[in-house]
Structures are given as structure tokens and as C-alpha cells.
Short mmCIF file of C-alpha atoms in Angstrom, two decimals:
data_model
loop_
_atom_site.label_atom_id
_atom_site.label_comp_id
_atom_site.label_asym_id
_atom_site.label_seq_id
_atom_site.Cartn_x
_atom_site.Cartn_y
_atom_site.Cartn_z
CA MET A 135 130.05 85.66 109.89
CA PRO A 136 133.47 85.17 108.30
CA PRO A 137 133.34 83.32 104.91
CA PHE A 138 135.21 80.34 106.24
CA ASP A 139 132.77 79.71 109.07
CA VAL A 140 130.10 77.90 107.07
CA PRO A 141 127.61 76.44 109.39
CA GLU A 142 127.53 72.59 109.64
CA GLY A 143 125.03 71.05 107.20
CA ASP A 144 125.20 74.11 104.84
CA PRO A 145 124.38 72.75 101.34
CA PHE A 146 127.13 74.99 99.87
CA GLY A 147 129.84 73.99 102.29
CA PRO A 148 133.33 72.79 101.13
CA HIS A 149 131.90 69.42 99.98
CA ASN A 150 130.16 71.28 97.14
CA LEU A 151 132.18 74.26 95.69
CA PRO A 152 130.02 74.95 92.48
CA TYR A 153 131.57 77.24 89.83
CA GLY A 154 130.15 80.37 88.43
CA VAL A 155 131.14 83.71 86.97
CA PHE A 156 130.65 86.93 88.72
CA SER A 157 131.48 90.67 88.81
CA PRO A 158 132.24 92.27 92.22
CA SER A 159 130.25 95.31 93.43
CA GLY A 160 131.08 98.31 91.40
CA SER A 161 132.96 96.38 88.67
CA ALA A 162 132.03 95.10 85.22
CA GLU A 163 135.06 92.54 85.09
CA ARG A 164 133.88 89.04 85.00
CA ARG A 165 135.73 86.62 87.20
CA VAL A 166 135.51 82.98 87.97
CA GLY A 167 133.94 82.35 91.26
CA VAL A 168 133.38 79.41 93.63
CA ARG A 169 130.43 79.48 96.13
CA LEU A 170 131.10 78.83 99.74
CA GLY A 171 128.02 79.31 101.93
CA ASP A 172 126.70 82.82 101.33
CA HIS A 173 130.04 84.09 99.83
CA VAL A 174 131.84 83.88 96.52
CA LEU A 175 135.41 83.15 96.26
CA ASP A 176 137.29 84.87 93.43
CA ALA A 177 139.11 81.76 92.36
CA GLY A 178 141.50 83.48 90.08
CA ALA A 179 142.72 85.97 92.69
CA ALA A 180 143.21 83.36 95.24
CA ALA A 181 145.06 81.09 92.82
CA THR A 182 147.39 84.04 92.00
CA ALA A 183 147.94 84.85 95.62
CA LEU A 184 148.92 81.24 96.25
CA GLY A 185 150.93 80.59 93.31
CA SER A 186 148.76 77.96 91.80
CA PRO A 187 149.73 76.55 88.35
CA HIS A 188 146.13 76.81 87.41
CA ALA A 189 145.83 80.59 87.97
CA GLY A 190 145.63 81.20 84.20
CA LEU A 191 142.52 79.06 83.85
CA LEU A 192 140.74 80.60 86.77
CA THR A 193 141.39 84.19 85.87
CA GLU A 194 139.54 83.88 82.42
CA PRO A 195 136.04 85.58 82.11
CA THR A 196 134.30 82.30 81.44
CA LEU A 197 134.57 78.80 82.59
CA ASN A 198 135.23 77.47 79.18
CA PRO A 199 139.06 77.24 79.43
CA LEU A 200 138.65 75.22 82.72
CA LEU A 201 136.01 73.12 81.10
CA ALA A 202 138.23 72.19 78.13
CA ALA A 203 141.21 71.36 80.42
CA GLY A 204 139.92 67.97 81.29
CA PRO A 205 139.30 65.61 84.22
CA ALA A 206 142.78 65.63 85.50
CA VAL A 207 142.88 69.35 85.77
CA TRP A 208 139.39 69.39 87.19
CA SER A 209 140.37 67.13 89.98
CA GLU A 210 143.55 69.17 90.67
CA VAL A 211 141.71 72.48 90.80
CA ARG A 212 139.07 70.97 93.00
CA GLU A 213 141.38 69.57 95.39
CA ALA A 214 143.31 72.87 95.55
CA LEU A 215 140.19 74.87 96.23
CA THR A 216 139.01 72.52 98.97
CA GLY A 217 142.44 73.08 100.60
CA TRP A 218 142.24 76.84 100.26
CA VAL A 219 138.97 77.04 101.92
CA THR A 220 139.54 74.42 104.75
CA ARG A 221 143.13 74.78 105.82
CA PRO A 222 143.96 77.41 108.44
CA ALA A 223 147.42 78.00 106.86
CA HIS A 224 145.70 79.53 103.74
CA ARG A 225 143.10 81.64 105.51
CA ALA A 226 145.22 84.92 105.52
CA ALA A 227 145.96 84.67 101.87
CA VAL A 228 142.41 83.63 100.74
CA GLU A 229 139.96 85.60 102.92
CA PRO A 230 140.53 88.96 101.18
CA HIS A 231 139.21 87.39 97.94
CA PHE A 232 135.79 86.50 99.20
CA HIS A 233 132.70 88.62 98.23
CA PRO A 234 129.25 88.51 99.98
CA LEU A 235 126.90 86.66 97.53
CA GLU A 236 124.22 89.39 97.73
CA GLN A 237 126.80 92.02 96.59
CA VAL A 238 127.92 90.39 93.29
CA THR A 239 126.38 90.16 89.92
CA LEU A 240 126.11 86.70 88.47
CA HIS A 241 126.57 85.92 84.74
CA LEU A 242 126.03 83.10 82.41
CA PRO A 243 128.84 80.94 83.61
CA PHE A 244 130.04 79.50 80.17
CA GLU A 245 129.87 80.33 76.49
CA VAL A 246 127.27 77.93 75.15
CA ALA A 247 128.38 76.06 71.98
CA ASP A 248 125.31 73.91 71.20
CA TYR A 249 122.18 73.16 72.90
CA VAL A 250 120.29 69.78 72.83
CA ASP A 251 117.10 69.01 74.73
CA PHE A 252 116.00 65.29 75.41
CA TYR A 253 112.68 63.77 76.55
CA ALA A 254 113.94 61.27 79.13
CA SER A 255 111.15 61.00 81.78
CA GLU A 256 108.84 58.00 81.15
CA HIS A 257 106.32 59.62 83.53
CA HIS A 258 106.43 62.96 81.59
CA ALA A 259 106.17 61.17 78.26
CA ARG A 260 103.26 58.97 79.32
CA ASN A 261 101.34 62.05 80.60
CA VAL A 262 101.83 63.97 77.39
CA GLY A 263 100.81 60.87 75.46
CA ARG A 264 97.65 60.59 77.43
CA ILE A 265 96.79 64.30 77.07
CA PHE A 266 97.40 64.33 73.34
CA ARG A 267 96.54 60.88 72.32
CA PRO A 268 94.00 59.71 74.76
CA ASP A 269 92.65 56.96 72.51
CA SER A 270 96.04 55.39 71.89
CA PRO A 271 96.55 52.05 73.48
CA ASP A 272 100.06 53.06 74.45
CA PRO A 273 100.80 56.65 75.30
CA LEU A 274 104.50 56.26 74.44
CA THR A 275 105.68 56.40 70.82
CA PRO A 276 107.08 53.10 69.44
CA ASN A 277 110.64 54.42 69.64
CA TRP A 278 110.60 55.78 73.14
CA LYS A 279 111.99 52.73 75.01
CA HIS A 280 114.71 52.17 72.47
CA LEU A 281 116.46 55.45 72.19
CA PRO A 282 116.63 58.89 74.02
CA ILE A 283 114.50 61.22 71.96
CA GLY A 284 115.88 64.68 71.52
CA TYR A 285 115.97 67.92 69.49
CA HIS A 286 118.36 70.71 68.79
CA GLY A 287 117.58 74.11 70.35
CA ARG A 288 119.24 77.52 70.04
CA ALA A 289 122.44 78.17 72.07
CA GLY A 290 122.07 81.93 71.67
CA THR A 291 118.86 82.07 73.78
CA VAL A 292 120.23 80.32 76.80
CA VAL A 293 120.19 82.95 79.61
CA VAL A 294 121.35 82.93 83.28
CA SER A 295 118.89 82.81 86.06
CA GLY A 296 117.32 86.08 86.95
CA THR A 297 116.97 87.17 83.38
CA ASP A 298 113.41 88.29 82.43
CA VAL A 299 111.58 86.18 79.86
CA VAL A 300 109.68 87.98 77.21
CA ARG A 301 106.48 86.44 76.27
CA PRO A 302 106.97 85.14 72.76
CA SER A 303 104.63 85.87 69.83
CA GLY A 304 103.97 83.53 66.93
CA GLN A 305 101.24 81.61 64.96
CA ARG A 306 98.81 79.56 66.78
CA LYS A 307 95.67 77.80 65.84
CA ALA A 308 93.14 76.07 68.09
CA PRO A 309 91.47 72.94 66.58
CA ALA A 310 88.25 74.67 65.95
CA ASP A 311 89.86 77.81 64.22
CA PRO A 312 89.55 77.87 60.47
CA THR A 313 92.99 79.51 60.18
CA PRO A 314 95.88 80.52 62.27
CA VAL A 315 96.18 83.82 63.99
CA PHE A 316 99.34 85.73 65.13
CA GLY A 317 99.93 87.03 68.66
CA PRO A 318 101.41 86.51 72.18
CA SER A 319 101.40 83.00 73.39
CA ILE A 320 98.59 82.40 75.78
CA ARG A 321 99.80 78.84 76.95
CA LEU A 322 103.19 79.71 78.29
CA ASP A 323 104.77 76.79 80.25
CA ILE A 324 107.76 75.74 82.18
CA GLU A 325 109.86 72.59 82.01
CA ALA A 326 111.82 71.68 85.06
CA GLU A 327 115.10 70.11 83.74
CA VAL A 328 118.71 69.29 84.60
CA GLY A 329 121.40 70.52 82.15
CA PHE A 330 124.72 68.73 81.59
CA VAL A 331 127.77 70.86 80.61
CA VAL A 332 130.43 69.44 78.24
CA GLY A 333 134.08 70.29 78.87
CA VAL A 334 136.25 68.03 76.73
CA PRO A 335 135.34 68.04 72.94
CA SER A 336 135.34 64.98 70.77
CA ALA A 337 136.25 64.48 67.06
CA GLN A 338 133.86 64.62 64.33
CA GLY A 339 133.22 60.95 63.18
CA THR A 340 133.87 59.47 66.53
CA GLN A 341 131.51 58.13 69.22
CA VAL A 342 131.51 58.67 72.94
CA PRO A 343 130.72 55.43 74.75
CA LEU A 344 128.82 55.24 78.05
CA THR A 345 132.11 54.84 79.82
CA GLY A 346 133.32 58.16 78.34
CA PHE A 347 130.64 60.27 80.08
CA ARG A 348 132.88 61.53 82.99
CA ASP A 349 135.82 62.08 80.54
CA HIS A 350 133.80 64.74 78.67
CA VAL A 351 131.01 66.05 81.05
CA PHE A 352 132.29 68.58 83.74
CA GLY A 353 129.02 69.12 85.75
CA LEU A 354 125.28 69.98 85.85
CA CYS A 355 123.00 72.73 86.56
CA LEU A 356 119.29 73.47 86.92
CA LEU A 357 117.52 74.42 83.71
CA ASN A 358 114.04 75.71 82.73
CA ASP A 359 113.26 75.18 79.02
CA TRP A 360 110.35 77.57 78.70
CA SER A 361 107.69 76.42 76.25
CA ALA A 362 104.93 78.19 74.40
CA ARG A 363 102.46 75.26 74.03
CA ASP A 364 100.09 76.91 71.66
CA ILE A 365 102.83 77.88 69.19
CA GLN A 366 104.36 74.56 69.59
CA ALA A 367 101.22 72.55 68.83
CA TRP A 368 100.70 74.37 65.59
CA GLU A 369 104.20 74.22 64.29
CA TYR A 370 105.72 70.99 65.52
CA VAL A 371 104.21 68.53 62.95
CA PRO A 372 106.28 66.97 61.17
CA LEU A 373 109.76 68.38 62.31
CA GLY A 374 109.30 68.99 65.98
CA PRO A 375 109.85 72.07 68.34
CA PHE A 376 111.02 75.24 66.83
CA LEU A 377 109.64 78.70 67.78
CA GLY A 378 107.70 77.36 70.65
CA LYS A 379 110.93 76.56 72.52
CA SER A 380 113.65 78.69 71.04
CA PHE A 381 112.78 81.98 72.59
CA ALA A 382 114.50 81.36 76.06
CA THR A 383 116.14 78.56 78.05
CA SER A 384 117.19 79.55 81.60
CA VAL A 385 120.02 78.02 83.43
CA SER A 386 121.36 78.38 87.10
CA ALA A 387 124.34 80.57 87.64
CA TRP A 388 126.22 77.74 89.42
CA ILE A 389 127.63 74.63 87.67
CA THR A 390 127.97 71.71 90.16
CA PRO A 391 130.95 69.59 89.22
CA LEU A 392 130.17 65.81 88.87
CA ALA A 393 132.76 65.19 91.59
CA ALA A 394 130.50 66.86 94.16
CA LEU A 395 127.75 64.49 93.43
CA GLU A 396 129.42 60.98 94.07
CA ASP A 397 127.07 60.12 96.96
CA ALA A 398 124.06 61.01 94.77
CA ARG A 399 124.74 58.52 92.06
CA VAL A 400 121.91 55.84 91.81
CA ALA A 401 120.81 53.12 89.39
CA PRO A 402 118.06 54.33 86.90
CA PRO A 403 114.68 52.67 86.64
CA GLU A 404 114.61 49.02 85.58
CA ARG A 405 114.73 48.61 81.71
CA THR A 406 111.64 47.07 80.30
CA HIS A 407 113.12 46.61 76.62
CA PRO A 408 116.53 45.19 75.62
CA LEU A 409 118.91 47.96 74.72
CA LEU A 410 121.35 48.12 71.76
CA PRO A 411 124.92 47.70 72.85
CA TYR A 412 125.86 51.43 72.80
CA LEU A 413 123.10 52.19 75.18
CA ASP A 414 123.27 49.11 77.43
CA ASP A 415 124.12 50.45 80.82
CA SER A 416 124.06 47.01 82.31
CA ALA A 417 127.29 46.27 80.75
CA PRO A 418 130.42 45.85 82.97
CA GLY A 419 132.30 48.91 83.98
CA VAL A 420 129.54 51.42 83.19
CA GLY A 421 128.47 52.03 86.73
CA PRO A 422 125.13 53.73 87.99
CA GLY A 423 124.14 56.41 85.64
CA GLY A 424 121.29 57.96 87.43
CA TYR A 425 121.43 60.99 90.03
CA ASP A 426 119.14 61.46 93.09
CA LEU A 427 118.38 65.14 92.61
CA ARG A 428 115.35 66.53 94.53
CA ILE A 429 113.78 69.51 92.55
CA SER A 430 111.40 72.02 93.80
CA VAL A 431 109.14 74.20 91.46
CA ALA A 432 107.60 77.42 92.80
CA ILE A 433 105.43 79.94 91.11
CA ASN A 434 105.39 83.35 92.89
CA GLY A 435 106.79 81.73 95.95
CA GLN A 436 104.22 78.90 96.10
CA VAL A 437 105.77 75.39 95.69
CA VAL A 438 103.70 73.54 93.21
CA SER A 439 105.70 70.44 92.29
CA GLU A 440 108.70 68.39 93.62
CA PRO A 441 110.02 66.22 90.59
CA PRO A 442 112.48 63.57 91.49
CA PHE A 443 115.38 63.24 89.11
CA SER A 444 115.92 59.68 90.11
CA THR A 445 113.04 58.50 88.21
CA MET A 446 114.50 59.57 84.74
CA TYR A 447 114.42 56.55 82.39
CA TRP A 448 117.33 57.67 80.24
CA THR A 449 120.54 58.73 81.86
CA ALA A 450 122.89 61.54 81.05
CA ALA A 451 125.48 59.00 79.93
CA GLN A 452 123.04 57.27 77.58
CA GLN A 453 122.01 60.69 76.14
CA LEU A 454 125.65 61.68 75.52
CA ALA A 455 126.33 58.25 73.85
CA HIS A 456 123.17 58.61 71.62
CA LEU A 457 124.01 62.33 70.86
CA THR A 458 127.43 61.24 69.48
CA VAL A 459 126.66 57.74 67.92
CA ASN A 460 126.29 59.06 64.41
CA GLY A 461 129.74 60.89 64.73
CA ALA A 462 128.42 64.16 65.76
CA SER A 463 131.22 65.97 67.63
CA LEU A 464 131.18 67.60 71.02
CA ARG A 465 132.44 71.08 71.65
CA THR A 466 133.48 72.77 74.95
CA GLY A 467 130.35 74.51 76.32
CA ASP A 468 127.93 72.11 74.78
CA LEU A 469 124.77 72.04 76.88
CA TYR A 470 122.32 69.09 76.83
CA ALA A 471 119.18 68.94 79.00
CA SER A 472 117.46 66.03 80.48
CA GLY A 473 113.90 66.98 79.30
CA THR A 474 111.05 67.65 81.69
CA VAL A 475 111.45 65.79 85.00
CA SER A 476 108.30 64.22 86.27
CA GLY A 477 107.66 61.69 88.88
CA PRO A 478 104.68 59.18 89.20
CA ALA A 479 102.67 61.36 91.57
CA GLU A 480 100.59 64.48 90.62
CA GLY A 481 102.72 66.65 92.77
CA GLN A 482 105.85 65.53 91.00
CA ARG A 483 105.05 66.83 87.47
CA GLY A 484 107.45 69.17 86.04
CA SER A 485 105.37 71.29 83.62
CA LEU A 486 102.17 73.11 83.84
CA LEU A 487 100.92 71.12 80.87
CA GLU A 488 100.82 68.06 83.22
CA LEU A 489 100.06 69.83 86.42
CA THR A 490 96.80 71.33 85.03
CA TRP A 491 96.23 68.58 82.48
CA ASN A 492 96.50 70.91 79.54
CA GLY A 493 94.67 73.68 81.34
CA ARG A 494 91.64 71.60 82.44
CA ASP A 495 92.49 71.73 86.18
CA PRO A 496 94.06 75.00 86.99
CA LEU A 497 96.31 75.30 89.93
CA ASP A 498 95.04 77.35 92.96
CA LEU A 499 97.68 79.79 93.87
CA PRO A 500 97.37 82.59 96.68
CA ASP A 501 97.06 85.23 93.80
CA GLY A 502 94.69 83.28 91.69
CA LYS A 503 94.18 80.30 89.47
CA ARG A 504 96.83 79.38 86.88
CA ALA A 505 96.36 77.17 83.92
CA PHE A 506 99.45 78.54 82.13
CA LEU A 507 101.73 81.54 83.07
CA GLU A 508 100.64 85.10 83.30
CA ASP A 509 102.80 88.32 82.89
CA GLY A 510 104.50 89.06 86.05
CA ASP A 511 104.71 85.47 87.28
CA VAL A 512 108.14 84.42 88.73
CA VAL A 513 109.12 80.84 88.39
CA THR A 514 111.80 79.41 90.53
CA PHE A 515 113.36 76.00 90.67
CA THR A 516 115.68 74.83 93.40
CA ALA A 517 117.27 71.54 94.08
CA TRP A 518 119.52 69.44 96.31
CA ALA A 519 121.11 65.97 96.26
CA PRO A 520 122.28 63.71 99.10
CA GLY A 521 125.88 64.11 100.07
CA ARG A 522 128.37 62.29 102.27
CA ASP A 523 127.55 61.41 105.95
CA GLY A 524 123.86 62.49 105.58
CA GLY A 525 124.64 65.98 104.23
CA THR A 526 123.20 67.78 101.23
CA VAL A 527 124.60 69.37 98.04
CA GLY A 528 122.77 72.49 96.91
CA LEU A 529 122.37 72.93 93.25
CA GLY A 530 121.42 76.72 93.45
CA GLU A 531 118.35 78.05 91.56
CA VAL A 532 117.10 79.00 88.14
CA GLU A 533 114.52 81.77 88.18
CA GLY A 534 112.77 83.83 85.57
CA ARG A 535 110.04 86.48 85.52
CA ILE A 536 107.52 86.66 82.59
CA VAL A 537 107.13 90.10 80.98
CA SER A 538 104.97 91.12 78.12
CA GLY A 539 106.40 91.27 74.72
CA ARG A 540 105.51 93.98 72.12
CA GLU A 541 103.36 92.25 69.52
CA GLN A 542 104.72 92.60 66.00
CA ALA A 543 102.81 91.79 62.91
#
């Protein structure tokens, strides 16, 4: 089927056009690509052929220059791309620059500057609280309804979908053990999340308000913040996640621009506590900050959960406002993640910690039971969002296979 002839209802039709970075078959050169159906358009080559003033941005080996260009340019480039793939007058010039998706190599689409992970799902936070603090009258910590809790991760271990994840080793100590031991994690977990990609930087010492979200954030992607629960449990008091999180974070190869998700914007859950002004999304001019994204989690091809992103208590705009309220600066390529996405139902939990209730209730998979991940397991997240006129917007996938790591003393 010719690349222009995308079937009606395809989630990667011209209403979507997510961005990535690819190498054509037989080449190591990295190019900015835009997905249309099951093809990838070499955006830089098409822009050059059509004399676009944005050809320079689109012939770079990463998305970072485009990210830094800002909302006006993002809009102009998107409008041009939409015209190139929909108008018959451009077909002859554009068609030679399409590549079948299965014949290209996809790369990490942008250079990650900083990485921050949040904890924004009330359902997830309550489940975790019940698991680890079963006798507490409130499973939420006292600060949870007042600010988006987060931590800083490692930008250098963010990897693209399809990259193998080496089982991490570290210290672990079960409650009954007299001393810690060293070895591979035996409680390796997933976290189904959504990542937001910053384009326009901000100056240190300034704050980004809620209304500035779309001035700085280019788009979003699926994200798996792999977690070694046993390493994390021993190390995280009092400073929080460290080695139990920093070994790998996987992101999808496609960045969906916010402009493709206008029909998926929804109001977040009702606020139960008054918010300080910088987080108050009921203020005039802020607009709905939630997104109706439907995520599917599969292990070895078996769907085990379908977390709904619309239930997230803290929005991406609130997270960005909180991230910068102390004057911390944004950089092009900053990535911040939503935290584990979980809904109210058992089949909507975004981690094995919750799905198996800390290993108590293993999952029944076709190839055996799972409390936590085993070597060889392949975890795949996919997602979609509502689009215009009843259509859907595909968010690609993020996938990783667990491989054994060589234990080192």
C-alpha cells in the first residue's frame, strides 16, 4: 500500500504525526522522522525537497533543535507536515522520502538533559501505602494532597524502546535478615508511566506558571521506569530512590506533540484539599490539565493491566509548575515522568507491586506465575487517546526484555 493511503481510522494517520529519529536500512545516519501509518517520512529530506524554511531543524540527528525552537515553530512545522502528507500536489516530491517502518532502526529521539519522576496517581499512592503501612489510618503521606511528590533520576540511563534491560545488582535486606546481602534483584518491577518532553528552556531563578505549560512542553511519550523493589526498600530511607531506579528507564521511540492531543484533554479528578496559588488549576485561564490516555500493559504478550491516565490526581502542568517553583531551570530535552499510572480497579494497576500485592498474589500467565519479572520476560506498554470525530491517536509502544546481569562483588 502506498504510504499516503493510510486506512481510515488508523491511529497513526495525518491527525497524529509523532516525531522520532531513525536510520534507514543500510545506513548509520540518524534522521528526524515522522510516522504515518506503517511508514516513516524522512522529514528533513522532504523539507529540503520542498524548500521549507525549517529544513535545517529537520535535518539534525536529534529532535533537540526542533524542541528548542518553541511553540510558533512547532505549529508551523506541524502544519507543513500535514500538508505534505495530505495534499496531492506534494505527493511526487514527498513519496520518495518514505521508508517502511519495519525496515528502519529507531533511536532515542532526543538527548535527555535531566530526568525527574513524580508520584501523581492517588490510586497508586494509596495502594503502596496500604502495602507498606497497613496499620496507618491514612495510606497517603501528609504532604501528598498538597504537592506533587517527585525525585531526580539519571538522564544517562534513559533508553529507547527495544533496548534490553540488564537485571541490576545491589544490596538487599529482607526484614528477617540480620545483615544485607549483595546480588541480582529478585523483585524486579515495572512502572507504567507517561513522560513529558521539555522543549523551551527557562532561566534559573524564574518560575513556570500553570499557564506556561504549553509554552515549554513539546509532547509526551510512554515510559517504563523499571524498579528493583528489594534494592529500593533497603536504600530509600531517608533520601528516597537511588540504585533501585537508576539502572534503566525506557521510553517510546515516538514523541506525540501536544497539538495532536487536543481532543484528549480532560479535567483532572476533583480536588479534595485547597491548593496553594501556584498549583491551583481552578484559576481562570488554566484550562483542563488532564489527558485521557488509555494504557495497556503486557508481559510476554499477555495483557495484565489497562491503567487510565485520566485518573491522575496531579497534572503535567502542575508537575512543571512545582518542578520550577524554587527557581530550578528547565533545559531543552528535560524529561519528567508522571509516576506510576493506576486506576481504581485491580485490572488497572500500573506495577507488579500492586498487581501481585507485593508478591502475595502472583499473576497467572500462559508461561507460569509471576510475582516479579524473570529473565527473558518482555514487557510492552501501548496506548491510545481519543481523537477528533471519534478517531484515535496512537502513542506507539515502549518495550524491554529482561536479561541476566553478571554479578559483581
